[in-house]
mmCIF file with all atom_site columns, C-alpha atoms and ligand atoms in Angstrom:
data_model
loop_
_atom_site.group_PDB
_atom_site.id
_atom_site.type_symbol
_atom_site.label_atom_id
_atom_site.label_alt_id
_atom_site.label_comp_id
_atom_site.label_asym_id
_atom_site.label_entity_id
_atom_site.label_seq_id
_atom_site.pdbx_PDB_ins_code
_atom_site.Cartn_x
_atom_site.Cartn_y
_atom_site.Cartn_z
_atom_site.occupancy
_atom_site.B_iso_or_equiv
_atom_site.pdbx_formal_charge
_atom_site.auth_seq_id
_atom_site.auth_comp_id
_atom_site.auth_asym_id
_atom_site.auth_atom_id
_atom_site.pdbx_PDB_model_num
ATOM   1   C CA  . UNK V 1 1   ? 43.891 -86.079 43.301 1.00 93.00 ? 1   UNK V CA  1
ATOM   2   C CA  . UNK V 1 2   ? 40.716 -87.345 41.664 1.00 97.00 ? 2   UNK V CA  1
ATOM   3   C CA  . UNK V 1 3   ? 38.994 -85.124 39.070 1.00 98.00 ? 3   UNK V CA  1
ATOM   4   C CA  . UNK V 1 4   ? 35.337 -85.570 38.187 1.00 98.00 ? 4   UNK V CA  1
ATOM   5   C CA  . UNK V 1 5   ? 34.079 -83.900 34.985 1.00 98.00 ? 5   UNK V CA  1
ATOM   6   C CA  . UNK V 1 6   ? 30.514 -82.596 35.114 1.00 97.00 ? 6   UNK V CA  1
ATOM   7   C CA  . UNK V 1 7   ? 28.345 -80.345 32.983 1.00 96.00 ? 7   UNK V CA  1
ATOM   8   C CA  . UNK V 1 8   ? 25.947 -77.686 34.215 1.00 94.00 ? 8   UNK V CA  1
ATOM   9   C CA  . UNK V 1 9   ? 22.185 -78.080 33.979 1.00 89.00 ? 9   UNK V CA  1
ATOM   10  C CA  . UNK V 1 10  ? 19.945 -81.014 34.730 1.00 86.00 ? 10  UNK V CA  1
ATOM   11  C CA  . UNK V 1 11  ? 22.685 -83.607 35.031 1.00 92.00 ? 11  UNK V CA  1
ATOM   12  C CA  . UNK V 1 12  ? 24.529 -81.475 37.571 1.00 94.00 ? 12  UNK V CA  1
ATOM   13  C CA  . UNK V 1 13  ? 21.405 -80.762 39.574 1.00 94.00 ? 13  UNK V CA  1
ATOM   14  C CA  . UNK V 1 14  ? 20.671 -84.473 39.897 1.00 95.00 ? 14  UNK V CA  1
ATOM   15  C CA  . UNK V 1 15  ? 24.321 -85.453 40.370 1.00 96.00 ? 15  UNK V CA  1
ATOM   16  C CA  . UNK V 1 16  ? 25.118 -83.264 43.387 1.00 96.00 ? 16  UNK V CA  1
ATOM   17  C CA  . UNK V 1 17  ? 22.833 -85.244 45.747 1.00 95.00 ? 17  UNK V CA  1
ATOM   18  C CA  . UNK V 1 18  ? 24.449 -88.498 44.564 1.00 96.00 ? 18  UNK V CA  1
ATOM   19  C CA  . UNK V 1 19  ? 27.931 -87.116 45.179 1.00 97.00 ? 19  UNK V CA  1
ATOM   20  C CA  . UNK V 1 20  ? 26.817 -85.858 48.574 1.00 97.00 ? 20  UNK V CA  1
ATOM   21  C CA  . UNK V 1 21  ? 25.618 -89.334 49.480 1.00 95.00 ? 21  UNK V CA  1
ATOM   22  C CA  . UNK V 1 22  ? 29.107 -90.525 48.549 1.00 95.00 ? 22  UNK V CA  1
ATOM   23  C CA  . UNK V 1 23  ? 30.629 -87.917 50.878 1.00 95.00 ? 23  UNK V CA  1
ATOM   24  C CA  . UNK V 1 24  ? 31.574 -85.366 48.218 1.00 97.00 ? 24  UNK V CA  1
ATOM   25  C CA  . UNK V 1 25  ? 30.157 -81.846 48.598 1.00 98.00 ? 25  UNK V CA  1
ATOM   26  C CA  . UNK V 1 26  ? 31.159 -79.010 46.247 1.00 97.00 ? 26  UNK V CA  1
ATOM   27  C CA  . UNK V 1 27  ? 32.826 -76.075 48.030 1.00 97.00 ? 27  UNK V CA  1
ATOM   28  C CA  . UNK V 1 28  ? 30.849 -73.690 45.777 1.00 96.00 ? 28  UNK V CA  1
ATOM   29  C CA  . UNK V 1 29  ? 27.647 -74.132 43.809 1.00 96.00 ? 29  UNK V CA  1
ATOM   30  C CA  . UNK V 1 30  ? 28.946 -75.093 40.331 1.00 95.00 ? 30  UNK V CA  1
ATOM   31  C CA  . UNK V 1 31  ? 25.729 -73.782 38.746 1.00 94.00 ? 31  UNK V CA  1
ATOM   32  C CA  . UNK V 1 32  ? 26.392 -70.204 39.830 1.00 94.00 ? 32  UNK V CA  1
ATOM   33  C CA  . UNK V 1 33  ? 30.157 -70.130 40.293 1.00 95.00 ? 33  UNK V CA  1
ATOM   34  C CA  . UNK V 1 34  ? 32.346 -68.858 37.447 1.00 96.00 ? 34  UNK V CA  1
ATOM   35  C CA  . UNK V 1 35  ? 35.078 -71.228 38.558 1.00 97.00 ? 35  UNK V CA  1
ATOM   36  C CA  . UNK V 1 36  ? 35.772 -74.161 36.253 1.00 97.00 ? 36  UNK V CA  1
ATOM   37  C CA  . UNK V 1 37  ? 37.631 -76.193 38.862 1.00 98.00 ? 37  UNK V CA  1
ATOM   38  C CA  . UNK V 1 38  ? 35.785 -76.545 42.132 1.00 98.00 ? 38  UNK V CA  1
ATOM   39  C CA  . UNK V 1 39  ? 37.230 -78.097 45.274 1.00 98.00 ? 39  UNK V CA  1
ATOM   40  C CA  . UNK V 1 40  ? 35.073 -80.393 47.384 1.00 98.00 ? 40  UNK V CA  1
ATOM   41  C CA  . UNK V 1 41  ? 34.724 -81.457 50.990 1.00 98.00 ? 41  UNK V CA  1
ATOM   42  C CA  . UNK V 1 42  ? 37.226 -84.201 50.167 1.00 96.00 ? 42  UNK V CA  1
ATOM   43  C CA  . UNK V 1 43  ? 40.720 -82.783 49.817 1.00 96.00 ? 43  UNK V CA  1
ATOM   44  C CA  . UNK V 1 44  ? 41.562 -85.421 47.179 1.00 96.00 ? 44  UNK V CA  1
ATOM   45  C CA  . UNK V 1 45  ? 38.510 -84.808 44.949 1.00 97.00 ? 45  UNK V CA  1
ATOM   46  C CA  . UNK V 1 46  ? 37.768 -81.851 42.672 1.00 98.00 ? 46  UNK V CA  1
ATOM   47  C CA  . UNK V 1 47  ? 35.041 -81.117 40.150 1.00 98.00 ? 47  UNK V CA  1
ATOM   48  C CA  . UNK V 1 48  ? 35.817 -79.949 36.620 1.00 98.00 ? 48  UNK V CA  1
ATOM   49  C CA  . UNK V 1 49  ? 32.971 -78.080 34.948 1.00 97.00 ? 49  UNK V CA  1
ATOM   50  C CA  . UNK V 1 50  ? 32.835 -78.624 31.177 1.00 97.00 ? 50  UNK V CA  1
ATOM   51  C CA  . UNK V 1 51  ? 30.282 -78.641 28.373 1.00 96.00 ? 51  UNK V CA  1
ATOM   52  C CA  . UNK V 1 52  ? 28.156 -81.798 28.261 1.00 96.00 ? 52  UNK V CA  1
ATOM   53  C CA  . UNK V 1 53  ? 29.625 -82.891 24.912 1.00 95.00 ? 53  UNK V CA  1
ATOM   54  C CA  . UNK V 1 54  ? 33.172 -82.426 26.247 1.00 97.00 ? 54  UNK V CA  1
ATOM   55  C CA  . UNK V 1 55  ? 32.799 -84.681 29.310 1.00 98.00 ? 55  UNK V CA  1
ATOM   56  C CA  . UNK V 1 56  ? 33.796 -87.931 27.493 1.00 98.00 ? 56  UNK V CA  1
ATOM   57  C CA  . UNK V 1 57  ? 36.757 -86.171 25.874 1.00 98.00 ? 57  UNK V CA  1
ATOM   58  C CA  . UNK V 1 58  ? 38.183 -84.996 29.223 1.00 98.00 ? 58  UNK V CA  1
ATOM   59  C CA  . UNK V 1 59  ? 37.815 -88.488 30.645 1.00 98.00 ? 59  UNK V CA  1
ATOM   60  C CA  . UNK V 1 60  ? 39.114 -90.264 27.517 1.00 97.00 ? 60  UNK V CA  1
ATOM   61  C CA  . UNK V 1 61  ? 42.385 -88.315 27.657 1.00 97.00 ? 61  UNK V CA  1
ATOM   62  C CA  . UNK V 1 62  ? 42.690 -88.601 31.427 1.00 97.00 ? 62  UNK V CA  1
ATOM   63  C CA  . UNK V 1 63  ? 42.315 -84.857 32.097 1.00 98.00 ? 63  UNK V CA  1
ATOM   64  C CA  . UNK V 1 64  ? 39.502 -86.044 34.352 1.00 98.00 ? 64  UNK V CA  1
ATOM   65  C CA  . UNK V 1 65  ? 39.511 -89.478 35.997 1.00 98.00 ? 65  UNK V CA  1
ATOM   66  C CA  . UNK V 1 66  ? 35.755 -89.735 36.139 1.00 98.00 ? 66  UNK V CA  1
ATOM   67  C CA  . UNK V 1 67  ? 32.832 -88.011 34.497 1.00 98.00 ? 67  UNK V CA  1
ATOM   68  C CA  . UNK V 1 68  ? 29.087 -87.972 34.312 1.00 98.00 ? 68  UNK V CA  1
ATOM   69  C CA  . UNK V 1 69  ? 27.566 -87.847 30.858 1.00 97.00 ? 69  UNK V CA  1
ATOM   70  C CA  . UNK V 1 70  ? 24.250 -88.562 29.155 1.00 97.00 ? 70  UNK V CA  1
ATOM   71  C CA  . UNK V 1 71  ? 23.877 -91.769 27.181 1.00 96.00 ? 71  UNK V CA  1
ATOM   72  C CA  . UNK V 1 72  ? 23.166 -89.636 24.102 1.00 96.00 ? 72  UNK V CA  1
ATOM   73  C CA  . UNK V 1 73  ? 26.550 -87.934 24.375 1.00 96.00 ? 73  UNK V CA  1
ATOM   74  C CA  . UNK V 1 74  ? 28.355 -91.220 25.039 1.00 97.00 ? 74  UNK V CA  1
ATOM   75  C CA  . UNK V 1 75  ? 26.882 -93.000 22.027 1.00 95.00 ? 75  UNK V CA  1
ATOM   76  C CA  . UNK V 1 76  ? 27.823 -90.059 19.853 1.00 95.00 ? 76  UNK V CA  1
ATOM   77  C CA  . UNK V 1 77  ? 31.368 -89.973 21.295 1.00 95.00 ? 77  UNK V CA  1
ATOM   78  C CA  . UNK V 1 78  ? 31.885 -93.715 20.757 1.00 94.00 ? 78  UNK V CA  1
ATOM   79  C CA  . UNK V 1 79  ? 33.244 -94.524 24.233 1.00 92.00 ? 79  UNK V CA  1
ATOM   80  C CA  . UNK V 1 80  ? 36.922 -94.937 23.280 1.00 93.00 ? 80  UNK V CA  1
ATOM   81  C CA  . UNK V 1 81  ? 39.177 -95.194 26.354 1.00 92.00 ? 81  UNK V CA  1
ATOM   82  C CA  . UNK V 1 82  ? 36.215 -95.159 28.731 1.00 97.00 ? 82  UNK V CA  1
ATOM   83  C CA  . UNK V 1 83  ? 34.650 -97.572 31.151 1.00 97.00 ? 83  UNK V CA  1
ATOM   84  C CA  . UNK V 1 84  ? 30.945 -97.053 31.768 1.00 97.00 ? 84  UNK V CA  1
ATOM   85  C CA  . UNK V 1 85  ? 30.501 -98.959 35.018 1.00 96.00 ? 85  UNK V CA  1
ATOM   86  C CA  . UNK V 1 86  ? 27.377 -97.339 36.408 1.00 97.00 ? 86  UNK V CA  1
ATOM   87  C CA  . UNK V 1 87  ? 24.008 -96.146 35.141 1.00 98.00 ? 87  UNK V CA  1
ATOM   88  C CA  . UNK V 1 88  ? 23.126 -93.307 37.526 1.00 97.00 ? 88  UNK V CA  1
ATOM   89  C CA  . UNK V 1 89  ? 19.458 -93.452 36.464 1.00 96.00 ? 89  UNK V CA  1
ATOM   90  C CA  . UNK V 1 90  ? 19.206 -89.662 36.477 1.00 96.00 ? 90  UNK V CA  1
ATOM   91  C CA  . UNK V 1 91  ? 18.409 -87.097 33.766 1.00 96.00 ? 91  UNK V CA  1
ATOM   92  C CA  . UNK V 1 92  ? 16.203 -89.680 32.091 1.00 97.00 ? 92  UNK V CA  1
ATOM   93  C CA  . UNK V 1 93  ? 14.716 -88.911 28.703 1.00 97.00 ? 93  UNK V CA  1
ATOM   94  C CA  . UNK V 1 94  ? 14.297 -90.451 25.263 1.00 98.00 ? 94  UNK V CA  1
ATOM   95  C CA  . UNK V 1 95  ? 16.041 -89.856 21.982 1.00 98.00 ? 95  UNK V CA  1
ATOM   96  C CA  . UNK V 1 96  ? 13.268 -89.543 19.415 1.00 98.00 ? 96  UNK V CA  1
ATOM   97  C CA  . UNK V 1 97  ? 12.564 -88.819 15.784 1.00 98.00 ? 97  UNK V CA  1
ATOM   98  C CA  . UNK V 1 98  ? 10.048 -85.971 15.527 1.00 98.00 ? 98  UNK V CA  1
ATOM   99  C CA  . UNK V 1 99  ? 8.268  -84.267 12.657 1.00 98.00 ? 99  UNK V CA  1
ATOM   100 C CA  . UNK V 1 100 ? 5.689  -81.562 12.025 1.00 98.00 ? 100 UNK V CA  1
ATOM   101 C CA  . UNK V 1 101 ? 2.169  -82.668 12.887 1.00 98.00 ? 101 UNK V CA  1
ATOM   102 C CA  . UNK V 1 102 ? 1.164  -82.464 9.233  1.00 97.00 ? 102 UNK V CA  1
ATOM   103 C CA  . UNK V 1 103 ? 4.112  -84.511 7.927  1.00 98.00 ? 103 UNK V CA  1
ATOM   104 C CA  . UNK V 1 104 ? 3.220  -88.108 6.983  1.00 97.00 ? 104 UNK V CA  1
ATOM   105 C CA  . UNK V 1 105 ? 6.380  -89.751 8.303  1.00 97.00 ? 105 UNK V CA  1
ATOM   106 C CA  . UNK V 1 106 ? 5.366  -93.413 7.926  1.00 96.00 ? 106 UNK V CA  1
ATOM   107 C CA  . UNK V 1 107 ? 4.186  -92.795 4.399  1.00 97.00 ? 107 UNK V CA  1
ATOM   108 C CA  . UNK V 1 108 ? 7.434  -91.033 3.494  1.00 97.00 ? 108 UNK V CA  1
ATOM   109 C CA  . UNK V 1 109 ? 9.463  -93.910 4.946  1.00 96.00 ? 109 UNK V CA  1
ATOM   110 C CA  . UNK V 1 110 ? 7.419  -96.567 3.178  1.00 95.00 ? 110 UNK V CA  1
ATOM   111 C CA  . UNK V 1 111 ? 7.567  -94.807 -0.159 1.00 96.00 ? 111 UNK V CA  1
ATOM   112 C CA  . UNK V 1 112 ? 11.362 -94.794 0.077  1.00 94.00 ? 112 UNK V CA  1
ATOM   113 C CA  . UNK V 1 113 ? 11.564 -91.001 0.067  1.00 94.00 ? 113 UNK V CA  1
ATOM   114 C CA  . UNK V 1 114 ? 14.889 -89.407 0.942  1.00 96.00 ? 114 UNK V CA  1
ATOM   115 C CA  . UNK V 1 115 ? 14.437 -87.525 4.214  1.00 98.00 ? 115 UNK V CA  1
ATOM   116 C CA  . UNK V 1 116 ? 16.273 -84.488 5.459  1.00 98.00 ? 116 UNK V CA  1
ATOM   117 C CA  . UNK V 1 117 ? 17.001 -84.886 9.154  1.00 98.00 ? 117 UNK V CA  1
ATOM   118 C CA  . UNK V 1 118 ? 18.439 -82.180 11.399 1.00 98.00 ? 118 UNK V CA  1
ATOM   119 C CA  . UNK V 1 119 ? 20.214 -83.193 14.588 1.00 98.00 ? 119 UNK V CA  1
ATOM   120 C CA  . UNK V 1 120 ? 23.228 -82.741 16.776 1.00 97.00 ? 120 UNK V CA  1
ATOM   121 C CA  . UNK V 1 121 ? 23.459 -86.551 17.037 1.00 97.00 ? 121 UNK V CA  1
ATOM   122 C CA  . UNK V 1 122 ? 24.863 -87.295 13.581 1.00 97.00 ? 122 UNK V CA  1
ATOM   123 C CA  . UNK V 1 123 ? 26.430 -90.648 14.405 1.00 96.00 ? 123 UNK V CA  1
ATOM   124 C CA  . UNK V 1 124 ? 23.432 -92.005 16.282 1.00 97.00 ? 124 UNK V CA  1
ATOM   125 C CA  . UNK V 1 125 ? 20.989 -90.765 13.640 1.00 98.00 ? 125 UNK V CA  1
ATOM   126 C CA  . UNK V 1 126 ? 23.092 -92.227 10.813 1.00 97.00 ? 126 UNK V CA  1
ATOM   127 C CA  . UNK V 1 127 ? 23.116 -95.652 12.484 1.00 97.00 ? 127 UNK V CA  1
ATOM   128 C CA  . UNK V 1 128 ? 19.411 -95.537 13.274 1.00 98.00 ? 128 UNK V CA  1
ATOM   129 C CA  . UNK V 1 129 ? 18.261 -94.740 9.753  1.00 98.00 ? 129 UNK V CA  1
ATOM   130 C CA  . UNK V 1 130 ? 20.792 -97.062 8.136  1.00 97.00 ? 130 UNK V CA  1
ATOM   131 C CA  . UNK V 1 131 ? 19.451 -99.941 10.263 1.00 97.00 ? 131 UNK V CA  1
ATOM   132 C CA  . UNK V 1 132 ? 15.936 -99.104 9.057  1.00 95.00 ? 132 UNK V CA  1
ATOM   133 C CA  . UNK V 1 133 ? 17.082 -98.810 5.458  1.00 96.00 ? 133 UNK V CA  1
ATOM   134 C CA  . UNK V 1 134 ? 15.877 -95.217 5.237  1.00 97.00 ? 134 UNK V CA  1
ATOM   135 C CA  . UNK V 1 135 ? 17.867 -92.818 3.071  1.00 96.00 ? 135 UNK V CA  1
ATOM   136 C CA  . UNK V 1 136 ? 18.601 -89.583 4.884  1.00 98.00 ? 136 UNK V CA  1
ATOM   137 C CA  . UNK V 1 137 ? 20.542 -86.400 4.371  1.00 98.00 ? 137 UNK V CA  1
ATOM   138 C CA  . UNK V 1 138 ? 21.742 -85.347 7.802  1.00 98.00 ? 138 UNK V CA  1
ATOM   139 C CA  . UNK V 1 139 ? 22.084 -81.698 8.734  1.00 98.00 ? 139 UNK V CA  1
ATOM   140 C CA  . UNK V 1 140 ? 24.217 -80.913 11.775 1.00 98.00 ? 140 UNK V CA  1
ATOM   141 C CA  . UNK V 1 141 ? 22.746 -78.422 14.222 1.00 98.00 ? 141 UNK V CA  1
ATOM   142 C CA  . UNK V 1 142 ? 24.020 -77.351 17.640 1.00 95.00 ? 142 UNK V CA  1
ATOM   143 C CA  . UNK V 1 143 ? 20.715 -76.494 19.319 1.00 92.00 ? 143 UNK V CA  1
ATOM   144 C CA  . UNK V 1 144 ? 17.002 -75.694 18.960 1.00 95.00 ? 144 UNK V CA  1
ATOM   145 C CA  . UNK V 1 145 ? 16.513 -78.601 16.581 1.00 97.00 ? 145 UNK V CA  1
ATOM   146 C CA  . UNK V 1 146 ? 12.743 -78.054 16.836 1.00 97.00 ? 146 UNK V CA  1
ATOM   147 C CA  . UNK V 1 147 ? 13.059 -75.051 14.571 1.00 98.00 ? 147 UNK V CA  1
ATOM   148 C CA  . UNK V 1 148 ? 14.316 -77.067 11.607 1.00 98.00 ? 148 UNK V CA  1
ATOM   149 C CA  . UNK V 1 149 ? 11.011 -78.670 10.496 1.00 98.00 ? 149 UNK V CA  1
ATOM   150 C CA  . UNK V 1 150 ? 9.154  -75.397 11.123 1.00 98.00 ? 150 UNK V CA  1
ATOM   151 C CA  . UNK V 1 151 ? 11.377 -73.392 8.803  1.00 98.00 ? 151 UNK V CA  1
ATOM   152 C CA  . UNK V 1 152 ? 11.725 -76.003 6.064  1.00 98.00 ? 152 UNK V CA  1
ATOM   153 C CA  . UNK V 1 153 ? 15.342 -76.792 6.898  1.00 98.00 ? 153 UNK V CA  1
ATOM   154 C CA  . UNK V 1 154 ? 14.483 -80.446 7.510  1.00 98.00 ? 154 UNK V CA  1
ATOM   155 C CA  . UNK V 1 155 ? 11.627 -82.980 7.342  1.00 98.00 ? 155 UNK V CA  1
ATOM   156 C CA  . UNK V 1 156 ? 12.487 -84.493 10.697 1.00 98.00 ? 156 UNK V CA  1
ATOM   157 C CA  . UNK V 1 157 ? 14.689 -84.041 13.739 1.00 98.00 ? 157 UNK V CA  1
ATOM   158 C CA  . UNK V 1 158 ? 16.455 -86.418 16.096 1.00 98.00 ? 158 UNK V CA  1
ATOM   159 C CA  . UNK V 1 159 ? 16.427 -84.892 19.562 1.00 98.00 ? 159 UNK V CA  1
ATOM   160 C CA  . UNK V 1 160 ? 15.927 -85.565 23.244 1.00 97.00 ? 160 UNK V CA  1
ATOM   161 C CA  . UNK V 1 161 ? 12.405 -85.574 24.584 1.00 98.00 ? 161 UNK V CA  1
ATOM   162 C CA  . UNK V 1 162 ? 11.778 -85.327 28.294 1.00 96.00 ? 162 UNK V CA  1
ATOM   163 C CA  . UNK V 1 163 ? 8.335  -83.933 29.156 1.00 97.00 ? 163 UNK V CA  1
ATOM   164 C CA  . UNK V 1 164 ? 7.387  -83.476 25.489 1.00 97.00 ? 164 UNK V CA  1
ATOM   165 C CA  . UNK V 1 165 ? 6.503  -79.834 26.156 1.00 98.00 ? 165 UNK V CA  1
ATOM   166 C CA  . UNK V 1 166 ? 8.983  -78.415 23.652 1.00 97.00 ? 166 UNK V CA  1
ATOM   167 C CA  . UNK V 1 167 ? 7.612  -80.589 20.837 1.00 98.00 ? 167 UNK V CA  1
ATOM   168 C CA  . UNK V 1 168 ? 4.044  -79.700 21.751 1.00 98.00 ? 168 UNK V CA  1
ATOM   169 C CA  . UNK V 1 169 ? 4.748  -75.978 21.923 1.00 98.00 ? 169 UNK V CA  1
ATOM   170 C CA  . UNK V 1 170 ? 6.151  -76.146 18.399 1.00 98.00 ? 170 UNK V CA  1
ATOM   171 C CA  . UNK V 1 171 ? 3.468  -78.320 16.770 1.00 98.00 ? 171 UNK V CA  1
ATOM   172 C CA  . UNK V 1 172 ? 5.774  -81.289 16.417 1.00 98.00 ? 172 UNK V CA  1
ATOM   173 C CA  . UNK V 1 173 ? 5.120  -84.945 17.216 1.00 98.00 ? 173 UNK V CA  1
ATOM   174 C CA  . UNK V 1 174 ? 7.466  -87.769 18.113 1.00 98.00 ? 174 UNK V CA  1
ATOM   175 C CA  . UNK V 1 175 ? 7.142  -90.609 15.613 1.00 98.00 ? 175 UNK V CA  1
ATOM   176 C CA  . UNK V 1 176 ? 9.893  -93.009 16.623 1.00 98.00 ? 176 UNK V CA  1
ATOM   177 C CA  . UNK V 1 177 ? 11.979 -93.804 19.679 1.00 98.00 ? 177 UNK V CA  1
ATOM   178 C CA  . UNK V 1 178 ? 15.673 -94.375 19.084 1.00 98.00 ? 178 UNK V CA  1
ATOM   179 C CA  . UNK V 1 179 ? 16.863 -94.931 22.639 1.00 97.00 ? 179 UNK V CA  1
ATOM   180 C CA  . UNK V 1 180 ? 16.093 -94.459 26.293 1.00 97.00 ? 180 UNK V CA  1
ATOM   181 C CA  . UNK V 1 181 ? 18.664 -92.153 27.799 1.00 97.00 ? 181 UNK V CA  1
ATOM   182 C CA  . UNK V 1 182 ? 20.035 -91.631 31.282 1.00 98.00 ? 182 UNK V CA  1
ATOM   183 C CA  . UNK V 1 183 ? 23.266 -90.286 32.710 1.00 98.00 ? 183 UNK V CA  1
ATOM   184 C CA  . UNK V 1 184 ? 26.176 -92.676 33.267 1.00 98.00 ? 184 UNK V CA  1
ATOM   185 C CA  . UNK V 1 185 ? 29.329 -92.576 35.295 1.00 98.00 ? 185 UNK V CA  1
ATOM   186 C CA  . UNK V 1 186 ? 32.366 -92.899 33.056 1.00 98.00 ? 186 UNK V CA  1
ATOM   187 C CA  . UNK V 1 187 ? 35.914 -93.707 34.105 1.00 98.00 ? 187 UNK V CA  1
ATOM   188 C CA  . UNK V 1 188 ? 39.247 -93.297 32.341 1.00 98.00 ? 188 UNK V CA  1
ATOM   189 C CA  . UNK V 1 189 ? 40.538 -96.816 31.751 1.00 97.00 ? 189 UNK V CA  1
ATOM   190 C CA  . UNK V 1 190 ? 44.122 -96.092 32.824 1.00 97.00 ? 190 UNK V CA  1
ATOM   191 C CA  . UNK V 1 191 ? 43.016 -94.168 35.931 1.00 98.00 ? 191 UNK V CA  1
ATOM   192 C CA  . UNK V 1 192 ? 40.797 -97.079 36.910 1.00 97.00 ? 192 UNK V CA  1
ATOM   193 C CA  . UNK V 1 193 ? 43.856 -99.336 37.008 1.00 96.00 ? 193 UNK V CA  1
ATOM   194 C CA  . UNK V 1 194 ? 46.242 -96.814 38.594 1.00 97.00 ? 194 UNK V CA  1
ATOM   195 C CA  . UNK V 1 195 ? 43.924 -95.396 41.261 1.00 97.00 ? 195 UNK V CA  1
ATOM   196 C CA  . UNK V 1 196 ? 42.661 -98.703 42.616 1.00 96.00 ? 196 UNK V CA  1
ATOM   197 C CA  . UNK V 1 197 ? 42.643 -97.399 46.163 1.00 96.00 ? 197 UNK V CA  1
ATOM   198 C CA  . UNK V 1 198 ? 40.181 -94.542 45.484 1.00 96.00 ? 198 UNK V CA  1
ATOM   199 C CA  . UNK V 1 199 ? 38.068 -95.238 42.399 1.00 97.00 ? 199 UNK V CA  1
ATOM   200 C CA  . UNK V 1 200 ? 36.481 -98.616 43.288 1.00 96.00 ? 200 UNK V CA  1
ATOM   201 C CA  . UNK V 1 201 ? 35.403 -97.445 46.790 1.00 96.00 ? 201 UNK V CA  1
ATOM   202 C CA  . UNK V 1 202 ? 33.890 -94.303 45.258 1.00 96.00 ? 202 UNK V CA  1
ATOM   203 C CA  . UNK V 1 203 ? 32.068 -96.469 42.713 1.00 97.00 ? 203 UNK V CA  1
ATOM   204 C CA  . UNK V 1 204 ? 30.667 -98.566 45.551 1.00 97.00 ? 204 UNK V CA  1
ATOM   205 C CA  . UNK V 1 205 ? 29.464 -95.439 47.365 1.00 96.00 ? 205 UNK V CA  1
ATOM   206 C CA  . UNK V 1 206 ? 27.803 -94.119 44.217 1.00 97.00 ? 206 UNK V CA  1
ATOM   207 C CA  . UNK V 1 207 ? 26.229 -97.482 43.454 1.00 96.00 ? 207 UNK V CA  1
ATOM   208 C CA  . UNK V 1 208 ? 24.692 -97.446 46.932 1.00 96.00 ? 208 UNK V CA  1
ATOM   209 C CA  . UNK V 1 209 ? 23.507 -93.839 46.449 1.00 95.00 ? 209 UNK V CA  1
ATOM   210 C CA  . UNK V 1 210 ? 21.802 -94.761 43.165 1.00 94.00 ? 210 UNK V CA  1
ATOM   211 C CA  . UNK V 1 211 ? 19.937 -97.599 44.894 1.00 90.00 ? 211 UNK V CA  1
HETATM 212 C C1  . PRP D 2 .   ? 16.474 -80.576 25.419 1.00 96.93 ? 301 PRP D C1  1
HETATM 213 C C2  . PRP D 2 .   ? 16.070 -81.041 24.035 1.00 96.93 ? 301 PRP D C2  1
HETATM 214 C C3  . PRP D 2 .   ? 14.735 -80.404 23.822 1.00 96.93 ? 301 PRP D C3  1
HETATM 215 C C4  . PRP D 2 .   ? 14.184 -80.283 25.235 1.00 96.93 ? 301 PRP D C4  1
HETATM 216 C C5  . PRP D 2 .   ? 13.169 -81.344 25.458 1.00 96.93 ? 301 PRP D C5  1
HETATM 217 O O1  . PRP D 2 .   ? 17.104 -79.379 25.302 1.00 96.93 ? 301 PRP D O1  1
HETATM 218 O O2  . PRP D 2 .   ? 17.017 -80.666 23.071 1.00 96.93 ? 301 PRP D O2  1
HETATM 219 O O3  . PRP D 2 .   ? 14.844 -79.149 23.222 1.00 96.93 ? 301 PRP D O3  1
HETATM 220 O O4  . PRP D 2 .   ? 15.271 -80.461 26.138 1.00 96.93 ? 301 PRP D O4  1
HETATM 221 O O5  . PRP D 2 .   ? 12.628 -81.274 26.753 1.00 96.93 ? 301 PRP D O5  1
HETATM 222 P P1  . PRP D 2 .   ? 11.056 -81.400 26.995 1.00 96.93 ? 301 PRP D P1  1
HETATM 223 O O6  . PRP D 2 .   ? 10.596 -82.637 26.270 1.00 96.93 ? 301 PRP D O6  1
HETATM 224 O O7  . PRP D 2 .   ? 10.940 -81.547 28.478 1.00 96.93 ? 301 PRP D O7  1
HETATM 225 O O8  . PRP D 2 .   ? 10.407 -80.168 26.483 1.00 96.93 ? 301 PRP D O8  1
HETATM 226 P P2  . PRP D 2 .   ? 17.860 -78.723 26.542 1.00 96.93 ? 301 PRP D P2  1
HETATM 227 O O9  . PRP D 2 .   ? 16.933 -77.834 27.274 1.00 96.93 ? 301 PRP D O9  1
HETATM 228 O O10 . PRP D 2 .   ? 18.540 -79.789 27.335 1.00 96.93 ? 301 PRP D O10 1
HETATM 229 O O11 . PRP D 2 .   ? 18.927 -77.804 25.824 1.00 96.93 ? 301 PRP D O11 1
HETATM 230 P P3  . PRP D 2 .   ? 19.906 -78.143 24.608 1.00 96.93 ? 301 PRP D P3  1
HETATM 231 O O12 . PRP D 2 .   ? 19.124 -77.830 23.379 1.00 96.93 ? 301 PRP D O12 1
HETATM 232 O O13 . PRP D 2 .   ? 21.051 -77.232 24.844 1.00 96.93 ? 301 PRP D O13 1
HETATM 233 O O14 . PRP D 2 .   ? 20.273 -79.615 24.706 1.00 96.93 ? 301 PRP D O14 1
#
């Protein structure tokens, strides 16, 4: 049995057609089903529905053989125990630093000011600002980062930007790009070695579907 860990939302929506092209069709729509384990058209493949941030953890420990996770989540996780053989080129967005329109970010950086930054990407943000030599106090949030600069919780946020509509609607502007993000296929390292008869052919199918 091969288990593939997926999260609901945009990644799932864009993943199902790729899986279908590889001959794997979910027996129920994972977006609406309350089931957390969903069989597929292939008797030896099942989908495991988890939170986006938990996908690498399930795959790392081998509770799922494969998973699909955003680059943002993978960088934050660290990638221990995982192979990342395939960029699926879906769910594309950018990880950005954003501030209120009236906040002089460049000036604050150049003057050596200590910035308060709210994000759910603590690790990535820490590395980014350390590389720039900017002193930051990081504040961990779990969602709606855009609210932090508006309420005075933080000077800046590190968050995903796709269309830019959320920033715009909240009078924020992106001032720096940290990374381009897309979803990647991840594989448990031990499973990759043990399930040589199923995982490499599936990878080939997915690679073709991405193209
Ligand atoms: C992401 C991100 C922004 C929004 C950006 O949140 O955190 O809030 O999308 O998209 P836009 O540039 O197209 O407006 P998402 O909706 O994925 O929910 P989350 O906060 O749970 O990650």
